[in-house]
XYZ file of C-alpha atoms in Angstrom:
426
model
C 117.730 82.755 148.301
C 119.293 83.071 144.678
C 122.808 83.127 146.259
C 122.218 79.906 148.151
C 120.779 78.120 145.265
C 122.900 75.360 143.733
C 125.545 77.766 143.182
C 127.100 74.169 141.120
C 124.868 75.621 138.324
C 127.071 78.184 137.285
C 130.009 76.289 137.145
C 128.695 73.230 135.682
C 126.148 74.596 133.203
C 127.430 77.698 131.582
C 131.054 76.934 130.651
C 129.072 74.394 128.284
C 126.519 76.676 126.875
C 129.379 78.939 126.573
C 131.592 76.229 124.548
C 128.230 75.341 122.437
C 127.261 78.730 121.135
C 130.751 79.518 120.649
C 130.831 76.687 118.338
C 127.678 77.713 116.670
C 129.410 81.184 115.874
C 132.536 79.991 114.619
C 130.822 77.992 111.955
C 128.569 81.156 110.812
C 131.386 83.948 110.913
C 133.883 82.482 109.422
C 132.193 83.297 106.113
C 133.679 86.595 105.859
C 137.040 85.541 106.223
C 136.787 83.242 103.232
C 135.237 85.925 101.490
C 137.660 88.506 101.848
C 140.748 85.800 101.203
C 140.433 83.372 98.173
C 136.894 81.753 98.043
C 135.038 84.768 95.566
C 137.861 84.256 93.071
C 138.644 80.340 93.043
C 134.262 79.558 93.031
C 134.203 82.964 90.473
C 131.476 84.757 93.084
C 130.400 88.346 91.970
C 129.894 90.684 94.797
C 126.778 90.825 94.342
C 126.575 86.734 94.561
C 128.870 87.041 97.981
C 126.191 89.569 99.431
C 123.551 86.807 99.109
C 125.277 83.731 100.270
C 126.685 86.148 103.033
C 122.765 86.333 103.786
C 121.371 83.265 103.304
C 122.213 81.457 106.266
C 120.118 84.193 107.932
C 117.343 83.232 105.593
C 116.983 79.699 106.719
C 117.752 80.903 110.396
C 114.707 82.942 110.130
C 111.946 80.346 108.599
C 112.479 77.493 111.025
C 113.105 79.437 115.063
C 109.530 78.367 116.368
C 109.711 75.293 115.238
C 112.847 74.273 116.875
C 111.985 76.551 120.116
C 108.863 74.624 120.262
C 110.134 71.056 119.986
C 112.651 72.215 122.723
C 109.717 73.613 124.717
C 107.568 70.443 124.633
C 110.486 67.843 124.046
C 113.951 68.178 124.710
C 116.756 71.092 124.411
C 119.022 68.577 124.781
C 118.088 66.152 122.110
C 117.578 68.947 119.371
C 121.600 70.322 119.995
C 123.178 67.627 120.089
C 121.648 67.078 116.157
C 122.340 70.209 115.810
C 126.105 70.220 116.391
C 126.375 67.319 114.311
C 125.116 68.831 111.200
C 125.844 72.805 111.548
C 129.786 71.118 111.877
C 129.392 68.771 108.960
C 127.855 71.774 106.960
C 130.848 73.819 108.265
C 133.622 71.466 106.741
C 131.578 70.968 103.550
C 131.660 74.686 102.738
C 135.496 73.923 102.241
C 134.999 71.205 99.551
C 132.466 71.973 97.604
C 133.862 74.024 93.819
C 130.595 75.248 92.971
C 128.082 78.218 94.340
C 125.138 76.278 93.714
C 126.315 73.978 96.384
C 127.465 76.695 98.753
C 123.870 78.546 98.484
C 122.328 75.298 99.443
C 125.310 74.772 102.385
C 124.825 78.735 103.341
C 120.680 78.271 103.845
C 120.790 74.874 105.140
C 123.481 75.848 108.023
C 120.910 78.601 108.977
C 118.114 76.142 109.227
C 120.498 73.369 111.279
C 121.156 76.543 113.857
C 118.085 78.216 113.682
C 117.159 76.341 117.088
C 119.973 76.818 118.953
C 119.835 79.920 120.409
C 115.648 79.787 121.670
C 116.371 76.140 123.175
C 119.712 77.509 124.672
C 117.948 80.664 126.423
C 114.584 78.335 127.338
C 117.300 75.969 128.814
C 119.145 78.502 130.722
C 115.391 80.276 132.224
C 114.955 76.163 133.610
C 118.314 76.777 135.408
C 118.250 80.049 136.404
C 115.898 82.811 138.106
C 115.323 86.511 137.884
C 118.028 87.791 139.662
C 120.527 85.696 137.829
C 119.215 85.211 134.367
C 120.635 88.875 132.601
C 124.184 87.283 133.599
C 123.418 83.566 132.473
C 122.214 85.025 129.097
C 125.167 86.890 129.078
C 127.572 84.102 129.789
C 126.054 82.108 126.833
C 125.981 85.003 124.664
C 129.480 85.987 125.526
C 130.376 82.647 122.855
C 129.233 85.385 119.915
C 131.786 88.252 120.886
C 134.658 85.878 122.539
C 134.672 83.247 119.368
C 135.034 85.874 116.427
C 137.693 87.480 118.983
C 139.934 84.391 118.761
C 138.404 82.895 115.685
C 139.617 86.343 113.726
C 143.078 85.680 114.693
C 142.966 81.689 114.102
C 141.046 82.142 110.639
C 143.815 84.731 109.149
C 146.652 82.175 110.323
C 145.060 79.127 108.861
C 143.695 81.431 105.847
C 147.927 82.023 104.958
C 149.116 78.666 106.042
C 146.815 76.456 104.366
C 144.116 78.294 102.812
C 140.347 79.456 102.935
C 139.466 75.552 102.140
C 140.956 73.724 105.365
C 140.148 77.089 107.558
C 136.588 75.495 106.876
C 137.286 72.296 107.489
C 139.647 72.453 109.975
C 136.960 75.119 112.370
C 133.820 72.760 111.573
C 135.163 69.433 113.017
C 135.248 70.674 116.858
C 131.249 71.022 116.569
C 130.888 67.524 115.862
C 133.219 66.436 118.480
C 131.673 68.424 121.336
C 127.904 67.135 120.351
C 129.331 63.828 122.403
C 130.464 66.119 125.246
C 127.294 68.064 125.480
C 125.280 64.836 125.425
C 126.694 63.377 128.362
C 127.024 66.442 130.397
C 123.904 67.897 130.052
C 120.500 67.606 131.820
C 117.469 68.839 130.282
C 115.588 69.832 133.525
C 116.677 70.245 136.993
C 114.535 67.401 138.049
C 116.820 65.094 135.967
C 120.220 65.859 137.392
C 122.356 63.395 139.313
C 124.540 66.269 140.533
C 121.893 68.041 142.443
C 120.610 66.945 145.872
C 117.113 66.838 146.548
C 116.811 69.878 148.580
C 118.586 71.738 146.010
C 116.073 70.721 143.140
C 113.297 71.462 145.828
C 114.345 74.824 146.321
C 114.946 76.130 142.773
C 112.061 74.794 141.517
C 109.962 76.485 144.219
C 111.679 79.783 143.657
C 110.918 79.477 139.572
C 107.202 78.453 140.410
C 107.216 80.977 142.693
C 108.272 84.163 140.141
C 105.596 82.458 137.636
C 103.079 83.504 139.906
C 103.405 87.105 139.446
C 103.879 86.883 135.887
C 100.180 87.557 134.120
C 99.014 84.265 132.525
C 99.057 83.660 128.345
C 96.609 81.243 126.840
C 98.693 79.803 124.304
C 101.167 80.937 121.451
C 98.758 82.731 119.255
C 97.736 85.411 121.811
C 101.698 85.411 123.182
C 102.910 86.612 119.165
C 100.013 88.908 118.908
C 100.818 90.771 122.294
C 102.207 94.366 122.226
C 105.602 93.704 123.537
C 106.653 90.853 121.510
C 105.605 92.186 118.398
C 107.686 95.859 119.427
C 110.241 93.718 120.835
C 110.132 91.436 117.543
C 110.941 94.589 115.426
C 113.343 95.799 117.880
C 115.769 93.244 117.505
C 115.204 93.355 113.198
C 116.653 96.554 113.740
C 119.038 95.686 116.200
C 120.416 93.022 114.357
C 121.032 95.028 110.932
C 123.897 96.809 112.670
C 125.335 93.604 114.172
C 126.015 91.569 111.563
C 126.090 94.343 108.906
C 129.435 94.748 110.897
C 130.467 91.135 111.751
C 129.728 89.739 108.214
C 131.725 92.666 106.633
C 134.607 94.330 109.025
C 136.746 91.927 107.536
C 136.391 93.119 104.094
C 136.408 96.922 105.200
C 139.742 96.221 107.089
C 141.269 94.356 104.289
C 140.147 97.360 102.334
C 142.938 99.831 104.185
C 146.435 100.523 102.687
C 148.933 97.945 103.257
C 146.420 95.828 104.965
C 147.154 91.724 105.385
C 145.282 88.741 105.976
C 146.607 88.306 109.400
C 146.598 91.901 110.212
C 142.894 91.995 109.527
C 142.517 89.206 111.710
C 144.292 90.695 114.834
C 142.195 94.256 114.133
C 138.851 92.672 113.564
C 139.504 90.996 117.292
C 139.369 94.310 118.641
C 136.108 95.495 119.021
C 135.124 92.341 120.708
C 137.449 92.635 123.329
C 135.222 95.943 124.307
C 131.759 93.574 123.498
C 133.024 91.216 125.896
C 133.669 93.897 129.104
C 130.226 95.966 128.699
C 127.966 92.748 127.588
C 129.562 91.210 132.008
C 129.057 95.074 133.160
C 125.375 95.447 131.389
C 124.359 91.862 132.964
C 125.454 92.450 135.953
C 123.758 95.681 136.817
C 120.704 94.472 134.921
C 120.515 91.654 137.523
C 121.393 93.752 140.815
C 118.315 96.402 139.637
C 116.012 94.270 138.046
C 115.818 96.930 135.209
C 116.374 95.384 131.918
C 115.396 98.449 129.527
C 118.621 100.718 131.187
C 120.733 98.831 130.254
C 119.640 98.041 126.458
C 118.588 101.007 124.372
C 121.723 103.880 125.673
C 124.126 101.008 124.289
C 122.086 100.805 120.920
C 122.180 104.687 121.072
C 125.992 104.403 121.589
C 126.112 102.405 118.459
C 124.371 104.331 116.040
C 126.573 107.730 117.344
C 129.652 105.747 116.687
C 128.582 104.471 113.308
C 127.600 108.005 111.944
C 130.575 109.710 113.479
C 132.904 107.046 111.751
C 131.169 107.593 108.245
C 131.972 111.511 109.019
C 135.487 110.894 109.489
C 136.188 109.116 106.522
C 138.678 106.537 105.262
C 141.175 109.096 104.786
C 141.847 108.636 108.573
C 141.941 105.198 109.104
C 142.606 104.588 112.879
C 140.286 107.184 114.625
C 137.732 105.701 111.598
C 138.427 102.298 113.371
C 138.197 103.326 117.287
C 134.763 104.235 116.394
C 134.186 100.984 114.925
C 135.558 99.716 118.328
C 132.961 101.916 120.244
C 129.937 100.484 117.777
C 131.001 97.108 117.960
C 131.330 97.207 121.874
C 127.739 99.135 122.159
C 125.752 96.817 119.830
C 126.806 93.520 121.912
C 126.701 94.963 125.717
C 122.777 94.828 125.672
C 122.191 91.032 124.747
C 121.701 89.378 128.377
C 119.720 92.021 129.630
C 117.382 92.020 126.301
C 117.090 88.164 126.235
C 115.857 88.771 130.024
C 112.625 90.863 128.918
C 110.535 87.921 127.576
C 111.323 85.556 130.473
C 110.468 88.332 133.091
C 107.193 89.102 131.437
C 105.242 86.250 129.928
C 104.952 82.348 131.747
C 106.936 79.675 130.682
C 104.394 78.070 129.255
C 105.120 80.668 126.089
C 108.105 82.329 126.661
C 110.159 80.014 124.751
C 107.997 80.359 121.308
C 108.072 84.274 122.306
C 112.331 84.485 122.129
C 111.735 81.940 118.908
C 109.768 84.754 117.352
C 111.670 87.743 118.289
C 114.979 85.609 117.519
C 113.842 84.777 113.599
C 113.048 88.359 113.234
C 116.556 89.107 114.291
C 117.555 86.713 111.692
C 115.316 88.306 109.521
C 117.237 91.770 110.367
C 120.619 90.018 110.114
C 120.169 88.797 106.345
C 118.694 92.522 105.525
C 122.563 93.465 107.214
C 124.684 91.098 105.867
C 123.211 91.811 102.301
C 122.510 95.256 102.006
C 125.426 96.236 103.649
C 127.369 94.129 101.141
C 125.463 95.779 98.495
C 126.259 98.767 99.484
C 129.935 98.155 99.589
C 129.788 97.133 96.184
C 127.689 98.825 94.356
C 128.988 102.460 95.985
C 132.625 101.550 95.945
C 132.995 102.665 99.900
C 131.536 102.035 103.246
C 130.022 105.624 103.950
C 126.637 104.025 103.054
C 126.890 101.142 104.854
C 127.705 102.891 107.967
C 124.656 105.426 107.448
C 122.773 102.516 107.256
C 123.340 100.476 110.160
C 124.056 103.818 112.156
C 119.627 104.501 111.147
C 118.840 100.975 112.313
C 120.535 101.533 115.543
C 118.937 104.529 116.014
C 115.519 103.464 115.393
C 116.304 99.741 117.912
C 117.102 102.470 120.441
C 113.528 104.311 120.347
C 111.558 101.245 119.905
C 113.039 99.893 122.852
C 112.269 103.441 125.465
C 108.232 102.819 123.641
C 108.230 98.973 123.846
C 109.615 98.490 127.397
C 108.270 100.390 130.471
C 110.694 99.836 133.402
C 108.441 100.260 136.141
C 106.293 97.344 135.025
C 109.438 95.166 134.403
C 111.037 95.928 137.910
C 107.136 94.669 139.618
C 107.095 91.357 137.508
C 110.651 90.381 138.195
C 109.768 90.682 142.133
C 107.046 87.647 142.219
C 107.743 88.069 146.340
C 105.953 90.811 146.478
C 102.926 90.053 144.049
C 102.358 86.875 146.242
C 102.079 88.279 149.721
């Protein structure tokens, strides 16, 4: 039935989500490109100072997730990011004329609270769209703006970083946000029910293949008893973990490039693009089997292992050997994105709609929560230990310990028996 579904969907829907979260991370990664040009020593920022603001956004990302997931829950998706992509693009450009750090910590933590949303109302949005056996791969297609937009934006930012500096790089990669909030709006359907593209049979059917998988899925009372269950708060600490390692590296590979002998801007740019070509190729693979077995934990915790190997084994080879140092950097930074469609499945699969929203909110602002604990302590590191041997020790730990939570938190038979609501039914 999934194959005969609206198959319009994917063509219509997910170049936008695509487009939208790729916007989202080009106006949150772009941070350590200004850091590692001009912007510490023209607004005087210590390293210590750059740690923090490096980690702030992550602070406001984490405090206001539920919120947003719930308005999108029990109002509209669409309505919340298209306000969204105003701001997060006005907040973008502003980072590039403000001349004082006050102002950029309140710019840093208020971008993280203007996208805190985004990602919860996006995957609720998609699971509306989408069912089982396609929903690893839809994640994955809107997750794919992460990987694909620092691949291209670390390229763009060096060039605009030497032609016209760090200031209008801000500016410059913040205006397409607000422009696209107008595109989104008008292409963009909250529900099924409400879209003019659709015929009637083909809204008929997908919503009575979605009500139909709900019906195997054990019901949850409310939110409450949803945050206090066992695999959302496992999953919750999971992707803390997870996250440590991911933007430990995205917020700071920059700087450790920029770090090597004979190293430019634009050459930093080009070799920071790298490891996201290899993010890109297993995050398709990972979805796509994910889908085609219905097994979700597979294909999540040997890539996390994969990581943490590659993160250690680069701290043992040392900066004196620079380019097998950065093919394991390659390997880590391939291996810590290749799970995300497959783990943003879990939730969906396993708890009714009527909570599984507020559930990705939750696990979502922990990841947050994880990714300011990264992008500061791994700056701290750097600084205060005048190397990245520490750094990499620590994410390479938090890897590790994402991968075992994940083989205790998710048990694959039960997964595989929820995802087939068929069979509960009959």
């Amino acid at each position: 039935m999934e194959e005969t579904i609206a198959k319009s969907r994917w063509y219509r829907l997910l170049p936008i989500a695509f487009i939208t979260y790729s916007l989202a991370y080009l106006d949150r990664a772009n941070f350590g490109f200004g850091a590692a040009s001009g912007m510490a020593s023209d607004l005087h920022i210590t390293p210590a100072m750059s740690s923090l603001l490096g980690s702030l956004f992550f602070l406001g990302y984490f405090f206001f997730q539920v919120p947003g997931a719930i308005y999108a829950e029990k109002k509209s998706a669409k309505k919340l990011i298209f306000w969204s992509l105003i701001l997060w693009g006005g907040l973008a450009m502003a980072t590039g004329i403000i001349s004082n750090v006050t102002l950029l910590i309140i710019i840093r933590f208020m971008l993280g609270v203007v996208e805190s949303a985004v990602m919860p109302a996006m995957l609720l949005f998609l699971s509306r769209w989408f069912t089982k056996a396609e929903r690893s791969q839809a994640n994955t297609f809107l997750i794919l703006g992460n990987p694909a937009t620092i691949l291209w934006m670390s390229i763009l930012s060096g060039y605009l970083i030497k032609a016209v500096g760090w200031r209008w790089m801000f500016i410059i990669e913040g205006l397409p946000a607000i422009i696209w909030a107008f595109f989104w709006w008008r292409l963009v359907d909250d529900k099924p029910q409400d879209a003019g593209w659709l015929t009637a049979s083909e809204k008929q059917a997908l919503e009575t293949q979605l009500q139909r998988e709900q019906q195997g899925i054990k019901p949850v009372k409310n939110y409450a008893e949803a945050f206090k269950s066992r695999i959302v708060i496992l999953l919750s600490l999971q992707y803390a973990l997870w996250s440590i390692g991911v933007y430990g590296f995205v917020m700071w590979l920059p700087s450790i490039l920029n770090a090597a002998p004979n190293m430019t801007i634009v050459k930093t740019g080009w070799l920071s693009s790298v490891p996201y070509v290899l993010a890109i190729i297993g995050m398709l693979s990972a979805s796509y089997f994910s889908d085609k077995t219905l097994n979700r934990k597979a294909f999540v915790w040997p890539f996390l292992l994969i990581g943490a190997v590659a993160f250690y084994a680069s701290y043992l080879v040392g900066v004196n050997q620079f380019w097998l140092s950065f093919v394991l950097l390659i390997i880590a930074g391939g291996a810590m994105y290749a799970p995300y469609g497959p783990f943003f499945a879990i939730i969906p699969d396993l708890l009714p709609k009527n909570v599984a929203g507020g559930a990705m909110a939750l696990i979502n602002s922990f990841g947050a929560l994880g990714s300011f604990l990264g992008s500061y302590l791994v700056g701290y590191l750097n600084g205060t230990t005048g190397g990245f041997g520490a750094s990499y020790i620590f994410m390479a730990g938090s890897l590790f310990l994402s991968a075992i939570i994940t083989i205790v938190a998710v048990k694959a038979p039960a997964t595989i028996k929820v995802a087939e609501p068929v069979q509960s039914v009959s």
